[in-house]
Amino acid sequence: MARHGSRRLVAALVLAALGGLLVQPSAGAAAAPSERFAGTARLPGCSGAVVRWPAALDSDRAVVLTNGHCVRLPFLGAREVLVDQERWTRIGLLDGRGEVAMEVRGVRLQYATMFRTDVALLELRETYADLAAGGVTPMALAPRGPSRGMEVRIPSGYWGEQRACTTRGSAHRVHERSWDWWRSIRLPARGGCAIRGGYSGSPVVDRATGLVVGIANTGYVGGRPCVDSACEEDRRGVVRLRRQMNYGQQTAWLLTCIGSDRTFDLSVAGCRLPQPR
C-alpha cells in the first residue's frame, strides 16, 4: 500500500499500495494551480481529503477521508471493521497551492476497514465553518464511480505534488496478501499515475467535475504477484498481475451510508460498506 513506512514488510506494502518508486512528471490538470490542492490533507505517512456530505451544515464537524491502512500499524485484518473509536491524529489541511492552512486534530475514527475496500473516516473537532475561516475548502464525492477513460488527477497532501492520467476501468477484485478489494479503479503508472509511498488516501478527482471518485491505495512494485504487488481476479476466477498498474478504491459507496441527520451511519438502509462482525 502507499503509506510511507519502514521495515521490509511495511515498505513492500506501502510501495505496492502507491505505485512504487516510478515517479513521472505530472500531467496537466483541470484545476488551476491556485486550487490544485484545495481540500487535501497531510496525515502521518499518508494523504487524505476533507469531504463534505450532501446537505451538511456549516456547524457540522468536518470529516477527513483516507485509507483504512493509514490508521494503524500493524494493518487491519482482512475482515476487520473499526467503528466509532476515540482517536488523536495530527492532520495538516492544505490550501489550494499546497501550503498547510490549518493544523487540526482528528478526534474520532468514525469508520475504518480494509475489507472489500480500503477506507477510513476521521472526524475533526473543527466544523466546516472553522475550516472555511482558516482557508480550507472541502471536496465533494461523486454519486457514481468513474467510467472507463475518465481523466482524473491525484493530488497528494503528504507530498504536495500531483499525478494525472486516464482510468482504465475497474477490476472485479484486487488481491494483496490477505486483503481483497472490490471494483478497484485502474490507474496506469505509465499513463501518468506513477505514484509512490505517501500517496495512500489521496483523492482521485474527476478533472471535468472536480468531484472525488476514489482514493488511491495500492499497485505494482514488482516481486511476488498478489503478495508484493497487487493482482486482479476477473469474474471467472482468473488471476492476473498487471505490470505498472496502480489502483484506487471507490468512494461513492460512502454516500449510501449517510443518514437523514447528515451523518455517517452504517445502519442506513442500502449502506454498501462492510459492517462490523
Short mmCIF file of C-alpha atoms in Angstrom, two decimals:
data_model
loop_
_atom_site.label_atom_id
_atom_site.label_comp_id
_atom_site.label_asym_id
_atom_site.label_seq_id
_atom_site.Cartn_x
_atom_site.Cartn_y
_atom_site.Cartn_z
CA MET A 1 0.00 0.00 0.00
CA ALA A 2 1.07 3.57 -0.44
CA ARG A 3 1.61 4.51 3.15
CA HIS A 4 5.09 5.84 3.85
CA GLY A 5 6.71 3.45 6.33
CA SER A 6 9.71 1.36 7.36
CA ARG A 7 10.71 -2.30 7.68
CA ARG A 8 10.73 -4.66 4.71
CA LEU A 9 7.14 -5.87 5.04
CA VAL A 10 5.68 -2.44 5.66
CA ALA A 11 7.79 -0.94 2.88
CA ALA A 12 6.65 -3.55 0.40
CA LEU A 13 3.01 -2.97 1.25
CA VAL A 14 3.49 0.76 1.26
CA LEU A 15 5.12 0.87 -2.13
CA ALA A 16 2.69 -1.63 -3.57
CA ALA A 17 -0.14 0.50 -2.43
CA LEU A 18 1.05 3.58 -4.13
CA GLY A 19 2.80 2.75 -7.29
CA GLY A 20 6.30 2.15 -6.01
CA LEU A 21 9.13 4.49 -6.87
CA LEU A 22 8.22 5.10 -10.51
CA VAL A 23 7.66 8.84 -10.43
CA GLN A 24 6.80 10.64 -13.64
CA PRO A 25 6.18 14.32 -14.33
CA SER A 26 2.64 15.37 -13.53
CA ALA A 27 0.21 15.62 -16.41
CA GLY A 28 -1.91 18.70 -16.83
CA ALA A 29 -4.90 19.08 -14.54
CA ALA A 30 -8.23 20.82 -14.84
CA ALA A 31 -7.79 22.62 -11.53
CA ALA A 32 -6.00 25.96 -11.62
CA PRO A 33 -2.59 26.00 -9.89
CA SER A 34 -4.11 28.05 -7.07
CA GLU A 35 -6.75 25.35 -6.48
CA ARG A 36 -4.86 22.13 -7.15
CA PHE A 37 -4.51 21.02 -3.51
CA ALA A 38 -7.65 22.60 -2.08
CA GLY A 39 -9.24 20.24 0.42
CA THR A 40 -6.30 17.82 0.59
CA ALA A 41 -4.84 16.65 3.88
CA ARG A 42 -1.45 15.54 5.20
CA LEU A 43 -1.54 12.68 7.72
CA PRO A 44 1.32 10.72 9.35
CA GLY A 45 2.77 8.79 6.40
CA CYS A 46 -0.35 9.25 4.25
CA SER A 47 -2.54 11.66 2.34
CA GLY A 48 -6.25 12.40 2.61
CA ALA A 49 -9.01 14.85 1.81
CA VAL A 50 -11.60 16.86 3.71
CA VAL A 51 -15.00 15.77 2.43
CA ARG A 52 -18.42 17.28 2.99
CA TRP A 53 -21.55 15.16 2.85
CA PRO A 54 -24.56 16.39 0.84
CA ALA A 55 -26.73 18.78 2.88
CA ALA A 56 -24.07 19.08 5.61
CA LEU A 57 -24.33 22.29 7.65
CA ASP A 58 -21.52 24.71 8.34
CA SER A 59 -21.93 23.84 12.03
CA ASP A 60 -21.30 20.11 11.43
CA ARG A 61 -17.94 18.66 12.38
CA ALA A 62 -15.68 18.21 9.39
CA VAL A 63 -14.56 14.78 8.16
CA VAL A 64 -11.26 13.65 6.62
CA LEU A 65 -11.21 10.69 4.23
CA THR A 66 -8.15 8.43 3.88
CA ASN A 67 -7.24 4.74 3.57
CA GLY A 68 -8.01 2.14 6.20
CA HIS A 69 -4.36 1.06 6.10
CA CYS A 70 -3.35 4.57 7.21
CA VAL A 71 -4.95 4.40 10.66
CA ARG A 72 -2.97 1.59 12.28
CA LEU A 73 0.24 -0.43 12.23
CA PRO A 74 0.10 -3.39 12.05
CA PHE A 75 -2.52 -3.04 9.34
CA LEU A 76 -6.14 -4.04 9.87
CA GLY A 77 -7.08 -7.66 9.37
CA ALA A 78 -8.61 -8.95 6.14
CA ARG A 79 -12.18 -8.78 7.54
CA GLU A 80 -11.71 -6.20 10.30
CA VAL A 81 -14.00 -3.18 10.62
CA LEU A 82 -13.45 -0.39 13.17
CA VAL A 83 -16.32 1.89 14.15
CA ASP A 84 -16.62 4.93 16.45
CA GLN A 85 -13.27 4.94 18.25
CA GLU A 86 -11.58 7.81 20.02
CA ARG A 87 -8.53 8.82 18.05
CA TRP A 88 -5.96 11.60 18.33
CA THR A 89 -4.42 12.19 14.90
CA ARG A 90 -2.40 15.21 13.82
CA ILE A 91 -3.58 16.39 10.40
CA GLY A 92 -2.43 19.26 8.21
CA LEU A 93 -5.09 20.75 5.95
CA LEU A 94 -3.79 22.34 2.76
CA ASP A 95 -4.86 25.35 0.78
CA GLY A 96 -5.10 25.35 -3.00
CA ARG A 97 -1.38 25.92 -3.51
CA GLY A 98 -0.33 23.06 -1.23
CA GLU A 99 0.60 25.08 1.84
CA VAL A 100 -0.65 23.97 5.26
CA ALA A 101 -3.52 26.34 6.04
CA MET A 102 -4.53 24.69 9.34
CA GLU A 103 -3.15 22.14 11.78
CA VAL A 104 -6.05 20.15 13.22
CA ARG A 105 -6.73 17.01 15.24
CA GLY A 106 -8.79 14.03 14.24
CA VAL A 107 -10.61 13.18 17.47
CA ARG A 108 -12.80 10.25 16.41
CA LEU A 109 -12.34 7.41 13.99
CA GLN A 110 -15.82 7.07 12.54
CA TYR A 111 -15.00 4.11 10.34
CA ALA A 112 -12.05 2.10 9.01
CA THR A 113 -11.71 -1.14 7.09
CA MET A 114 -9.52 -2.99 4.59
CA PHE A 115 -12.28 -5.50 3.82
CA ARG A 116 -13.68 -5.18 0.27
CA THR A 117 -12.39 -1.60 0.23
CA ASP A 118 -9.62 0.39 1.93
CA VAL A 119 -11.16 3.43 3.56
CA ALA A 120 -11.24 5.40 6.81
CA LEU A 121 -13.14 8.45 8.07
CA LEU A 122 -11.72 10.72 10.77
CA GLU A 123 -13.97 13.27 12.42
CA LEU A 124 -12.33 16.56 13.40
CA ARG A 125 -13.17 18.72 16.38
CA GLU A 126 -13.40 21.65 13.94
CA THR A 127 -16.57 22.42 11.99
CA TYR A 128 -16.83 23.25 8.30
CA ALA A 129 -17.27 26.88 9.34
CA ASP A 130 -13.98 26.71 11.25
CA LEU A 131 -12.25 25.29 8.19
CA ALA A 132 -13.71 27.96 5.91
CA ALA A 133 -12.40 30.64 8.26
CA GLY A 134 -8.97 29.00 8.01
CA GLY A 135 -8.98 28.97 4.21
CA VAL A 136 -9.77 25.27 3.75
CA THR A 137 -12.30 24.18 1.11
CA PRO A 138 -13.74 20.64 1.42
CA MET A 139 -14.25 18.29 -1.50
CA ALA A 140 -17.48 16.56 -2.55
CA LEU A 141 -17.94 12.93 -3.57
CA ALA A 142 -19.35 11.85 -6.93
CA PRO A 143 -22.53 9.76 -6.64
CA ARG A 144 -21.08 7.16 -9.03
CA GLY A 145 -17.69 5.60 -9.67
CA PRO A 146 -15.53 6.60 -12.63
CA SER A 147 -16.25 5.39 -16.13
CA ARG A 148 -13.53 3.83 -18.25
CA GLY A 149 -11.47 6.57 -19.89
CA MET A 150 -12.23 9.23 -17.28
CA GLU A 151 -9.47 11.82 -16.92
CA VAL A 152 -8.50 12.07 -13.27
CA ARG A 153 -5.93 13.80 -11.11
CA ILE A 154 -4.47 12.58 -7.81
CA PRO A 155 -3.23 15.38 -5.53
CA SER A 156 -1.13 14.16 -2.59
CA GLY A 157 -1.32 16.23 0.57
CA TYR A 158 1.62 14.30 2.01
CA TRP A 159 4.00 15.21 -0.82
CA GLY A 160 2.37 18.39 -2.13
CA GLU A 161 2.52 17.00 -5.66
CA GLN A 162 0.01 15.68 -8.17
CA ARG A 163 -0.32 12.94 -10.78
CA ALA A 164 -2.87 12.72 -13.58
CA CYS A 165 -3.94 10.01 -16.02
CA THR A 166 -6.89 8.37 -17.75
CA THR A 167 -8.57 5.48 -15.91
CA ARG A 168 -8.70 2.03 -17.46
CA GLY A 169 -11.97 0.92 -15.98
CA SER A 170 -12.19 -1.10 -12.78
CA ALA A 171 -11.04 -4.54 -11.66
CA HIS A 172 -13.61 -7.07 -10.48
CA ARG A 173 -11.44 -7.91 -7.46
CA VAL A 174 -7.92 -6.98 -6.41
CA HIS A 175 -5.84 -9.11 -4.04
CA GLU A 176 -2.81 -8.19 -1.95
CA ARG A 177 -1.65 -10.62 0.72
CA SER A 178 -4.79 -11.37 2.76
CA TRP A 179 -6.76 -8.33 1.58
CA ASP A 180 -9.46 -8.46 -1.05
CA TRP A 181 -10.84 -5.26 -2.64
CA TRP A 182 -13.84 -4.95 -4.95
CA ARG A 183 -14.28 -2.80 -8.06
CA SER A 184 -10.87 -1.16 -7.70
CA ILE A 185 -10.15 1.72 -10.10
CA ARG A 186 -7.26 1.10 -12.52
CA LEU A 187 -4.72 3.94 -12.54
CA PRO A 188 -1.94 3.29 -15.10
CA ALA A 189 1.52 4.24 -13.89
CA ARG A 190 2.90 4.70 -17.38
CA GLY A 191 -0.12 6.83 -18.26
CA GLY A 192 0.83 9.47 -15.68
CA CYS A 193 -0.32 7.94 -12.37
CA ALA A 194 3.10 6.67 -11.28
CA ILE A 195 2.50 7.32 -7.60
CA ARG A 196 4.66 6.46 -4.59
CA GLY A 197 4.53 5.76 -0.88
CA GLY A 198 2.76 8.64 0.87
CA TYR A 199 0.04 8.88 -1.79
CA SER A 200 -2.14 6.48 0.21
CA GLY A 201 -5.52 8.10 0.80
CA SER A 202 -5.06 10.74 -1.90
CA PRO A 203 -8.34 11.64 -3.60
CA VAL A 204 -8.86 10.50 -7.19
CA VAL A 205 -10.61 13.52 -8.70
CA ASP A 206 -12.64 13.73 -11.91
CA ARG A 207 -10.92 16.54 -13.80
CA ALA A 208 -14.14 17.51 -15.56
CA THR A 209 -16.33 17.93 -12.46
CA GLY A 210 -13.88 18.29 -9.56
CA LEU A 211 -15.72 15.52 -7.68
CA VAL A 212 -13.90 12.74 -5.83
CA VAL A 213 -14.48 9.32 -7.43
CA GLY A 214 -11.97 7.30 -5.39
CA ILE A 215 -8.87 7.22 -3.19
CA ALA A 216 -5.50 5.78 -4.22
CA ASN A 217 -4.33 2.77 -2.22
CA THR A 218 -2.15 0.15 -3.94
CA GLY A 219 -0.36 -1.01 -7.07
CA TYR A 220 2.56 -2.66 -8.79
CA VAL A 221 6.10 -2.71 -7.35
CA GLY A 222 7.41 -5.99 -8.76
CA GLY A 223 8.15 -9.03 -6.65
CA ARG A 224 5.67 -11.78 -5.88
CA PRO A 225 2.23 -11.47 -7.54
CA CYS A 226 -0.61 -10.93 -5.06
CA VAL A 227 1.95 -10.54 -2.25
CA ASP A 228 4.43 -7.77 -3.01
CA SER A 229 2.29 -6.39 -5.85
CA ALA A 230 -1.48 -6.35 -6.10
CA CYS A 231 -3.09 -8.67 -8.66
CA GLU A 232 -6.52 -8.84 -10.27
CA GLU A 233 -9.12 -11.60 -10.33
CA ASP A 234 -11.81 -11.46 -13.02
CA ARG A 235 -15.39 -12.77 -12.80
CA ARG A 236 -14.29 -16.21 -13.98
CA GLY A 237 -11.72 -16.51 -11.22
CA VAL A 238 -8.71 -15.94 -13.47
CA VAL A 239 -5.90 -14.15 -11.60
CA ARG A 240 -3.58 -11.77 -13.44
CA LEU A 241 -0.78 -9.41 -12.49
CA ARG A 242 -0.91 -6.14 -14.42
CA ARG A 243 2.54 -4.61 -14.55
CA GLN A 244 2.78 -0.86 -13.92
CA MET A 245 -0.86 -0.67 -12.77
CA ASN A 246 -1.90 1.19 -9.62
CA TYR A 247 -5.34 1.12 -8.02
CA GLY A 248 -7.83 3.27 -6.17
CA GLN A 249 -10.94 2.39 -4.16
CA GLN A 250 -14.47 3.56 -4.91
CA THR A 251 -15.83 6.39 -2.75
CA ALA A 252 -19.44 6.56 -3.99
CA TRP A 253 -20.26 3.72 -1.59
CA LEU A 254 -19.78 6.14 1.31
CA LEU A 255 -22.79 8.16 0.17
CA THR A 256 -25.03 5.12 0.63
CA CYS A 257 -24.32 5.32 4.37
CA ILE A 258 -25.34 8.93 5.08
CA GLY A 259 -28.40 9.23 7.32
CA SER A 260 -31.20 11.78 7.36
CA ASP A 261 -29.28 13.68 10.05
CA ARG A 262 -26.42 14.24 7.50
CA THR A 263 -24.02 11.98 9.42
CA PHE A 264 -22.26 8.75 8.51
CA ASP A 265 -24.39 5.81 9.67
CA LEU A 266 -23.82 2.13 8.83
CA SER A 267 -27.41 1.30 9.82
CA VAL A 268 -28.87 3.28 6.90
CA ALA A 269 -30.90 1.02 4.61
CA GLY A 270 -28.87 0.26 1.49
CA CYS A 271 -25.47 1.09 3.04
CA ARG A 272 -22.92 -0.79 0.90
CA LEU A 273 -19.94 -0.69 3.23
CA PRO A 274 -18.84 -3.74 5.28
CA GLN A 275 -20.34 -3.95 8.77
CA PRO A 276 -18.51 -4.98 11.98
CA ARG A 277 -18.74 -8.72 12.59
#
